[in-house]
PDB file of C-alpha atoms in Angstrom:
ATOM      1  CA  UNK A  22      83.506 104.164  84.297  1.00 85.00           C
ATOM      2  CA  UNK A  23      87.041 104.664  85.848  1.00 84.00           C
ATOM      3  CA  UNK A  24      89.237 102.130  83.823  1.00 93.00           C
ATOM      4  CA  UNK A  25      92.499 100.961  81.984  1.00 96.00           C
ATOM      5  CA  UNK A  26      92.203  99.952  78.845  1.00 96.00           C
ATOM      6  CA  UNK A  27      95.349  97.857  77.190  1.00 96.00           C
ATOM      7  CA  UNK A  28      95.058  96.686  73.487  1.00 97.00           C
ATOM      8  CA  UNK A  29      95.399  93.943  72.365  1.00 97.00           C
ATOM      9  CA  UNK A  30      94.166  91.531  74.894  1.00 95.00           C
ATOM     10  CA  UNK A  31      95.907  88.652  73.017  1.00 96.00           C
ATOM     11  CA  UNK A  32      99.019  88.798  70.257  1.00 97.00           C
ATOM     12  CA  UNK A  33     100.808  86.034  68.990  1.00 97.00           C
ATOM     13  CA  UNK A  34     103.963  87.932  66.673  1.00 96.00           C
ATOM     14  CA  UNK A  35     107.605  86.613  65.482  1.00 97.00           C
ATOM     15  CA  UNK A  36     110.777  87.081  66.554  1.00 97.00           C
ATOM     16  CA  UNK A  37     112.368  90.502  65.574  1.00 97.00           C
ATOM     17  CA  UNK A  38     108.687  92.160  64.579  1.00 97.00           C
ATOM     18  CA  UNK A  39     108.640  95.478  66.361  1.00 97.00           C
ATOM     19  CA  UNK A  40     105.192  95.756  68.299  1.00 97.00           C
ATOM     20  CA  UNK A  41     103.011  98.233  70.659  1.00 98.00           C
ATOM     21  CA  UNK A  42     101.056  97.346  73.278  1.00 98.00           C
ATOM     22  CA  UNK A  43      98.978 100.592  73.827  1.00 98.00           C
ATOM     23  CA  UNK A  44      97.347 101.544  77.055  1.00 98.00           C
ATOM     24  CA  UNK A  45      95.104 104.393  78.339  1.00 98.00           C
ATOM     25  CA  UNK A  46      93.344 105.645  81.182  1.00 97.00           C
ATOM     26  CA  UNK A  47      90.498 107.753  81.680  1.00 96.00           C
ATOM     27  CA  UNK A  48      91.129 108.582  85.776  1.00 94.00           C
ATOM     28  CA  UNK A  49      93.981 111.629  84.975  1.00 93.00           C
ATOM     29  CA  UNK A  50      96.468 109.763  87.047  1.00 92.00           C
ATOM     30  CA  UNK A  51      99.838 110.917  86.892  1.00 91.00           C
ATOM     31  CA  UNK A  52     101.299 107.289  87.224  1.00 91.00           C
ATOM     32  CA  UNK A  53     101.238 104.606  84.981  1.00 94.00           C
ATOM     33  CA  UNK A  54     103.415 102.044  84.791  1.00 95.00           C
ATOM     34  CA  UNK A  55     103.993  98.678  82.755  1.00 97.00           C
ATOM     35  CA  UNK A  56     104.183  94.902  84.851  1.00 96.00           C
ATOM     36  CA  UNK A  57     105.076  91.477  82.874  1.00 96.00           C
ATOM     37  CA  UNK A  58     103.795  88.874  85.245  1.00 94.00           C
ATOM     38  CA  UNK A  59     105.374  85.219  84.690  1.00 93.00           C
ATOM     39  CA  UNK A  60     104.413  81.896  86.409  1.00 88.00           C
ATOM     40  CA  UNK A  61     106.016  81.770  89.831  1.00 86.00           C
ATOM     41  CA  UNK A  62     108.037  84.775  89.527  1.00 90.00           C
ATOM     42  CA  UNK A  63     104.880  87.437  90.224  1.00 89.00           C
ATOM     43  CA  UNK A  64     104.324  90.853  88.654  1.00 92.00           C
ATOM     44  CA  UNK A  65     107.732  92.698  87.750  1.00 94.00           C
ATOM     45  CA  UNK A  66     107.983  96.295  86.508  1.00 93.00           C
ATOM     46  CA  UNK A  67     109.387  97.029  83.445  1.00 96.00           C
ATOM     47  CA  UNK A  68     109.023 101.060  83.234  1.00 96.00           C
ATOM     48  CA  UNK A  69     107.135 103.579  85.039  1.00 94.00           C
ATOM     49  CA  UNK A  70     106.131 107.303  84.246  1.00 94.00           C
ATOM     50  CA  UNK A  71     105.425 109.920  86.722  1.00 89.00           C
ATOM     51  CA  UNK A  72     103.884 112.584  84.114  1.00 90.00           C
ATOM     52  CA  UNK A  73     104.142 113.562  81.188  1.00 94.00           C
ATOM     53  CA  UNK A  74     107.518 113.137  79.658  1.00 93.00           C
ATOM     54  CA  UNK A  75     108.570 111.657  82.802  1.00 92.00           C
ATOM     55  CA  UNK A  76     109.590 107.799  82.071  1.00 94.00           C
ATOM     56  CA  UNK A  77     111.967 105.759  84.305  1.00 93.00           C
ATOM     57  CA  UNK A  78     113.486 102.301  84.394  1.00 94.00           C
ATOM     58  CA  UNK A  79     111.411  99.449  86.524  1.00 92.00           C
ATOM     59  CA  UNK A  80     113.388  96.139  87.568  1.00 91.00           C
ATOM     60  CA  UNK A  81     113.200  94.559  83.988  1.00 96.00           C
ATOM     61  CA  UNK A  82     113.432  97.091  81.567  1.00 97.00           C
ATOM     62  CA  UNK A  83     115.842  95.825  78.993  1.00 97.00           C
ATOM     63  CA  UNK A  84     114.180  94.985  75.468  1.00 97.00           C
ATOM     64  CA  UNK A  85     111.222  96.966  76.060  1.00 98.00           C
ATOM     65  CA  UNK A  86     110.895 101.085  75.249  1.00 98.00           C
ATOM     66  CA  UNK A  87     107.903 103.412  76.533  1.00 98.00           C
ATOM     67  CA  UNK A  88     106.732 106.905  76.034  1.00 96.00           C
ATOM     68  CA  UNK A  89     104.494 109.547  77.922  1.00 97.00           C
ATOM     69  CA  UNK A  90     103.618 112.051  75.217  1.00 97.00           C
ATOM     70  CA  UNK A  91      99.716 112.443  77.245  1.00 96.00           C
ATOM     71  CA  UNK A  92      98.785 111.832  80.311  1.00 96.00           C
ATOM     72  CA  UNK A  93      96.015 109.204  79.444  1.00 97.00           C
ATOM     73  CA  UNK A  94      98.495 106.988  77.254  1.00 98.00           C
ATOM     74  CA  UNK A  95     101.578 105.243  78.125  1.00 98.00           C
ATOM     75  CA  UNK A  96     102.394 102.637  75.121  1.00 98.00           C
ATOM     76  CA  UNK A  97     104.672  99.836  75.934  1.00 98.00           C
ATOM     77  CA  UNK A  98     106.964  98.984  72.996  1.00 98.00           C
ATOM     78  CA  UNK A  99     108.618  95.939  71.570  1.00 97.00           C
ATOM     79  CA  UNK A 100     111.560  97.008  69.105  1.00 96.00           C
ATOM     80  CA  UNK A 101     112.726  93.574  68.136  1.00 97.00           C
ATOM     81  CA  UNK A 102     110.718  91.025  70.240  1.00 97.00           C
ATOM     82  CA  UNK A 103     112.384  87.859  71.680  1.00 97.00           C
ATOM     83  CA  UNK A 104     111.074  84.518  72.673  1.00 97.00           C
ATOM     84  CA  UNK A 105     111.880  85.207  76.370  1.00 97.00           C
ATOM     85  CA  UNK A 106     109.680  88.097  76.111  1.00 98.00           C
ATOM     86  CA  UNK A 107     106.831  85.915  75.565  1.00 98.00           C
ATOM     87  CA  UNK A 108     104.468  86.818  79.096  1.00 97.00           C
ATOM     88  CA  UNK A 109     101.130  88.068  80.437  1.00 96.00           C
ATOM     89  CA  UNK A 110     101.646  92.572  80.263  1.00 97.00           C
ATOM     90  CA  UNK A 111      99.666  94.191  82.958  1.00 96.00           C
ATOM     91  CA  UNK A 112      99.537  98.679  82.235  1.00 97.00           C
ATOM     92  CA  UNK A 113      98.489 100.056  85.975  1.00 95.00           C
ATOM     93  CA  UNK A 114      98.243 103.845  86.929  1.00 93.00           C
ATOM     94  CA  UNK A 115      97.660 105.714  89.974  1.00 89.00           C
ATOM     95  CA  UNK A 116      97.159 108.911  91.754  1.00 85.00           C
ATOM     96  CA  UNK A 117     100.520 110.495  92.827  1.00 76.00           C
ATOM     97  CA  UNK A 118      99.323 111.516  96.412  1.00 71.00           C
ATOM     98  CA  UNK A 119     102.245 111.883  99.302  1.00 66.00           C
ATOM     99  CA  UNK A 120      99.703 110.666 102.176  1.00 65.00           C
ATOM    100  CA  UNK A 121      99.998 107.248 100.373  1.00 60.00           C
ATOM    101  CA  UNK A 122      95.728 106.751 100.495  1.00 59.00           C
ATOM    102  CA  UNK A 123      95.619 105.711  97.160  1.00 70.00           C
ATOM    103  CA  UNK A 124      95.373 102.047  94.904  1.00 81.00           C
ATOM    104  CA  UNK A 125      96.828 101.243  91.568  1.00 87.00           C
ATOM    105  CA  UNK A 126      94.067 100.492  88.816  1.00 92.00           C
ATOM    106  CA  UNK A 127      94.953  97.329  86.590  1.00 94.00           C
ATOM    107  CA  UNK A 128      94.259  96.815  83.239  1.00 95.00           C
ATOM    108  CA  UNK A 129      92.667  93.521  81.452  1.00 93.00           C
ATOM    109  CA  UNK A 130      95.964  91.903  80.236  1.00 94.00           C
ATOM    110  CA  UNK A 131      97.803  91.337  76.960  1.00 97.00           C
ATOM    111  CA  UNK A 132      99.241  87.956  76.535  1.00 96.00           C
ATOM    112  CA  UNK A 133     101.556  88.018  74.188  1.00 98.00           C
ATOM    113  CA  UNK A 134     103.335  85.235  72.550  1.00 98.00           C
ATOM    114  CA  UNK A 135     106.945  85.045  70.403  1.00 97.00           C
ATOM    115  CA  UNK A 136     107.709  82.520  68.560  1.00 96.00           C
TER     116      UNK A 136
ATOM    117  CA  UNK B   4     114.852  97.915  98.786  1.00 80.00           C
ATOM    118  CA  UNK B   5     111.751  96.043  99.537  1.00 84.00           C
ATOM    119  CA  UNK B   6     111.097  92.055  98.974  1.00 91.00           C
ATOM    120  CA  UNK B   7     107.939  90.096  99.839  1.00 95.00           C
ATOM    121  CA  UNK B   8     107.250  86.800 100.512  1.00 96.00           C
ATOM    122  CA  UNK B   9     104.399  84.690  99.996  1.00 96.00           C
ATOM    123  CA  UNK B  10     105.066  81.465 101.487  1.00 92.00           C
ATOM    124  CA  UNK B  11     102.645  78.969  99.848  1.00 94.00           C
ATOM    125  CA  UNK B  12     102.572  79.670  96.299  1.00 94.00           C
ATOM    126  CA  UNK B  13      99.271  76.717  95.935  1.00 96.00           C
ATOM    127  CA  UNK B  14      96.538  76.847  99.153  1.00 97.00           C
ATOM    128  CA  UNK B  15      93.842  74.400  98.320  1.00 97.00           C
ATOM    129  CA  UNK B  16      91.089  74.840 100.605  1.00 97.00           C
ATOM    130  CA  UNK B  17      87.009  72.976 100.676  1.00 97.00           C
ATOM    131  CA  UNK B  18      83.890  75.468 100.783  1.00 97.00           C
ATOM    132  CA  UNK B  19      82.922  77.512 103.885  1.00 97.00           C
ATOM    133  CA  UNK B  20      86.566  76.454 105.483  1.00 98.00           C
ATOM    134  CA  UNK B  21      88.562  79.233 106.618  1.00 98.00           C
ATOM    135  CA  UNK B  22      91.796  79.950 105.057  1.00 98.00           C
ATOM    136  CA  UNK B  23      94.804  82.279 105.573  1.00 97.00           C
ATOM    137  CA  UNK B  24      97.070  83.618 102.918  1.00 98.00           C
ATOM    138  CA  UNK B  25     100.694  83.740 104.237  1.00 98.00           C
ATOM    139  CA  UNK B  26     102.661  86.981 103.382  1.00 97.00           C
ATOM    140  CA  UNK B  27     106.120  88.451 105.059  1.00 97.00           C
ATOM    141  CA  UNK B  28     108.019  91.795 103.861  1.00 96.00           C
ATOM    142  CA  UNK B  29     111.307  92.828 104.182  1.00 94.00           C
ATOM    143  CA  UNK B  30     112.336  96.632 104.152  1.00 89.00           C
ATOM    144  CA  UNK B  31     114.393  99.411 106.192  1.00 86.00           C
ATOM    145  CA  UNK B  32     111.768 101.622 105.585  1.00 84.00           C
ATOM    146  CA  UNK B  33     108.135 101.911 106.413  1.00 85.00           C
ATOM    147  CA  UNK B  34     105.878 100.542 103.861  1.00 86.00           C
ATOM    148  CA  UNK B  35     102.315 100.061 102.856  1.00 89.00           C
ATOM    149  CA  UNK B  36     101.016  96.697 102.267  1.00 92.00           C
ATOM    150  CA  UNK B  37      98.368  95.859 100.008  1.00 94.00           C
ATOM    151  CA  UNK B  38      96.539  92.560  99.025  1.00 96.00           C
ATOM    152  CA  UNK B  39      95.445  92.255  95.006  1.00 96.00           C
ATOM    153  CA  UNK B  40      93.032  89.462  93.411  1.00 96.00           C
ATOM    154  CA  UNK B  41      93.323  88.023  90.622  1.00 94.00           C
ATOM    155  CA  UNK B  42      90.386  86.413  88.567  1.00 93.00           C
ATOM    156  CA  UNK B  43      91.369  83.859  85.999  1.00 88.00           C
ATOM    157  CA  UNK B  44      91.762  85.966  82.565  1.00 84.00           C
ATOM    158  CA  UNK B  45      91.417  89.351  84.366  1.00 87.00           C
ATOM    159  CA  UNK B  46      93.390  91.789  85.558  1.00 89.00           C
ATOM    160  CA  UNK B  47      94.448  92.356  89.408  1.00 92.00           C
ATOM    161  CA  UNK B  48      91.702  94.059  91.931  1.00 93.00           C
ATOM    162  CA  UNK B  49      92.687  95.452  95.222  1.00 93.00           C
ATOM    163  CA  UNK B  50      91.254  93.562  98.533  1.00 95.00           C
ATOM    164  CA  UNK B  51      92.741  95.867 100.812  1.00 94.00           C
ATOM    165  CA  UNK B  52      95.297  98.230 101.942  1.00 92.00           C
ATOM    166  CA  UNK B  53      97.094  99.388 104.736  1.00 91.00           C
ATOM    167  CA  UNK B  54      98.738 102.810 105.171  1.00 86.00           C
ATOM    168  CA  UNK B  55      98.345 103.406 109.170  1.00 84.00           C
ATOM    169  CA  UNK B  56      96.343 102.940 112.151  1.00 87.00           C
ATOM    170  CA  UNK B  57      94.606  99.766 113.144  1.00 89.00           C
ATOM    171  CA  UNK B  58      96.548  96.834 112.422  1.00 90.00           C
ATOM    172  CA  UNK B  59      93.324  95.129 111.412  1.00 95.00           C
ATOM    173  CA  UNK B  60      92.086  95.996 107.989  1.00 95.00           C
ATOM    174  CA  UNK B  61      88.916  94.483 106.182  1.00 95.00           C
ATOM    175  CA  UNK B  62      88.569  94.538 102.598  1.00 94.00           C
ATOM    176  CA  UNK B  63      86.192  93.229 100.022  1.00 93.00           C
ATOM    177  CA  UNK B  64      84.368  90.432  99.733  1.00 92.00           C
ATOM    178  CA  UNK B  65      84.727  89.469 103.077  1.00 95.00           C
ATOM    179  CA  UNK B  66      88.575  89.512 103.573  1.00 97.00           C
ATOM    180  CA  UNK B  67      90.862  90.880 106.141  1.00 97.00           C
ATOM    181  CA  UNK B  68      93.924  91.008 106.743  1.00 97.00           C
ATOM    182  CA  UNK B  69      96.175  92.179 109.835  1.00 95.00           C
ATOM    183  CA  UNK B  70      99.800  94.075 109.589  1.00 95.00           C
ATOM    184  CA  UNK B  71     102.385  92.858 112.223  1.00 94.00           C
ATOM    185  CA  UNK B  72     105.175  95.119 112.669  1.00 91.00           C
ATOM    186  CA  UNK B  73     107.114  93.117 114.482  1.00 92.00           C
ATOM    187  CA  UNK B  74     107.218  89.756 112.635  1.00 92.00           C
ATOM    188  CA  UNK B  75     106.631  91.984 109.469  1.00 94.00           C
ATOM    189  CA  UNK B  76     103.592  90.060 108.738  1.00 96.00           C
ATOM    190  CA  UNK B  77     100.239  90.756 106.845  1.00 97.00           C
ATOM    191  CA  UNK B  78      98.590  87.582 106.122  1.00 98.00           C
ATOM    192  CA  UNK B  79      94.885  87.275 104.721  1.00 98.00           C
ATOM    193  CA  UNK B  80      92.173  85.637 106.381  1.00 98.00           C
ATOM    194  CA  UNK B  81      88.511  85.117 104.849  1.00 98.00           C
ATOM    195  CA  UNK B  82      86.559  82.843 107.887  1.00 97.00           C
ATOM    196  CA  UNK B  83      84.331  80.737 105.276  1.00 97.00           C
ATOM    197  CA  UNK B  84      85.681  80.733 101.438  1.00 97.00           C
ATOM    198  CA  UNK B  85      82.897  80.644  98.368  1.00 97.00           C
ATOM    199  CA  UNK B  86      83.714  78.537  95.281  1.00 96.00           C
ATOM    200  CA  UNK B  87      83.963  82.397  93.477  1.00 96.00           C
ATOM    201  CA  UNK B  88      86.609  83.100  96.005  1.00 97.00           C
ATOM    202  CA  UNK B  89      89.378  80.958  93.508  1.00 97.00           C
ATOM    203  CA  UNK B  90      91.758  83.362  92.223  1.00 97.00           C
ATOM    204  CA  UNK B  91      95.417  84.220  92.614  1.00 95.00           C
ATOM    205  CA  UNK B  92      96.032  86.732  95.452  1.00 97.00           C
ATOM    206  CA  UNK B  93      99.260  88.356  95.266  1.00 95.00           C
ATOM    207  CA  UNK B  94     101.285  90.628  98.730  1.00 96.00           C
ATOM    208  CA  UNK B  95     102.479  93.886  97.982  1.00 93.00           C
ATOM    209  CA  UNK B  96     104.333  96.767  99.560  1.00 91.00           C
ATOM    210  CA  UNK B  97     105.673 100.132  98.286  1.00 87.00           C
ATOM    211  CA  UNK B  98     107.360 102.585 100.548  1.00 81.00           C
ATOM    212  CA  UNK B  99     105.690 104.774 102.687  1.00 75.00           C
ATOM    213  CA  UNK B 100     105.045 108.568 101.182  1.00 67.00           C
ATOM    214  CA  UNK B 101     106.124 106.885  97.320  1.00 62.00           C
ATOM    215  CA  UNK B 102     103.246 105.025  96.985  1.00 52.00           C
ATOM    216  CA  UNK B 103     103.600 104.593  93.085  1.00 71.00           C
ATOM    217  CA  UNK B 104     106.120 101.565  93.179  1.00 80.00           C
ATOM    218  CA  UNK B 105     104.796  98.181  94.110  1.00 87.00           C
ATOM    219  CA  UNK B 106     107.105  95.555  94.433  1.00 90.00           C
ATOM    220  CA  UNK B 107     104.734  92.254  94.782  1.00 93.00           C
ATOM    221  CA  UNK B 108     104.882  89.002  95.850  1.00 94.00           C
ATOM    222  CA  UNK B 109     104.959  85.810  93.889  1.00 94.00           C
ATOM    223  CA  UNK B 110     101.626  85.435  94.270  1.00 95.00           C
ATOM    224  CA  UNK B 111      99.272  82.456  96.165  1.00 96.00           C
ATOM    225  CA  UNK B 112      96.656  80.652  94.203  1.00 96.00           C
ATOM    226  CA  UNK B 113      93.778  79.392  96.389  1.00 97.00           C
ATOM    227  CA  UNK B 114      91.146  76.866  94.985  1.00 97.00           C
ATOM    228  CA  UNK B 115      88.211  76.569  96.632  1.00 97.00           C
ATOM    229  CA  UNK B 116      86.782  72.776  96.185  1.00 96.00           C
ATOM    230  CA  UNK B 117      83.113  71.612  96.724  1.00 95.00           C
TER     231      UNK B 117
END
């Protein structure tokens, strides 16, 4: 089954503890990126990678860090967590196709919490 | 850069009544537009996408949803909502031939009432 898997679903963690959110897919996209989704402010990107060793800055990137060492795994880290950084994390990926005919695959959710 | 707007952010709605989800875009380029579900405690689905020809595009579960070019439009219409139809729906866009980058909406949440 084509999916994106994100671990944890749930984390509650304390200010300044360096965390991971990991996230994998089993489609061999090339894109993946990372969403935080907050009430009435809608999904907002936080980093997106095109390959492989290919990462790049979304609208909200500050206090987060990401990597693209495979192709299936894109982890979102937390070095020192914040209370404002308490939201609902969405990992997506998607074929890179220039015709456009394409969707972006969600995964489950990790709500995290920092208190 | 691209912006949407989804102008009611609650749409409460009874069984079998029609509804329409509101969205507007802004860009200076050409875009694709894309509706996405949300089920409470899941992660976001896609309804439906358009990338080009017929302005008229049906999705899943009995949605559609028509682009309008000129009032830079492409609002969601179900004619007859199901209690299992509640879920936030969220408007997207990313720029034609760079498909990757979404930049969504705020999202609508419709409830569907007995």
């Amino acid at each position: 089954e084509a999916q994106v898997t994100q671990n944890p679903r749930y984390l509650i963690t304390v200010t300044g503890k360096k965390l991971t959110v990991t996230c994998s897919q089993n489609m061999n996209h090339e894109y993946m990126s990372w969403y935080r989704q907050d009430p009435g402010l809608g999904l907002r990107q936080i980093y997106y990678s095109m390959n492989v060793e290919v990462t790049d800055k979304g609208d909200v990137p500050e206090g987060y860090k990401v990597s693209r060492k495979e192709k299936r795994n894109f982890p979102l880290i937390l070095e020192s967590p914040s209370p404002n950084q308490t939201s609902l994390y969405f990992c997506a990926s998607s074929l890179l196709s220039a015709s456009g005919n394409t969707e972006a695959f969600f995964g489950q959710g990790t709500r995290l919490t920092v208190v | 850069a691209q912006s949407v707007t989804q102008l009611d952010s609650q749409v409460p709605v009874f069984e079998e009544a029609p509804v329409e989800l509101r969205c507007n875009y802004s860009s200076s380029v050409s875009v694709y537009l894309f509706w996405y579900v949300q089920y409470p405690n899941q992660g976001l689905q896609l309804l439906l996408k358009y990338l080009s020809g017929s302005t008229l595009v049906k999705g899943i579960n009995g949605f559609e949803a028509e682009f309008n070019k000129s009032q830079t439009s492409f609002h969601l219409r179900k004619p007859s909502v199901h209690i299992s139809d509640t879920a936030e729906y969220f408007c997207a866009v990313s720029r034609t031939g760079s498909n990757y980058k979404l930049t969504f909406g705020k999202g609508t949440l419709l409830t569907v009432n007995p």
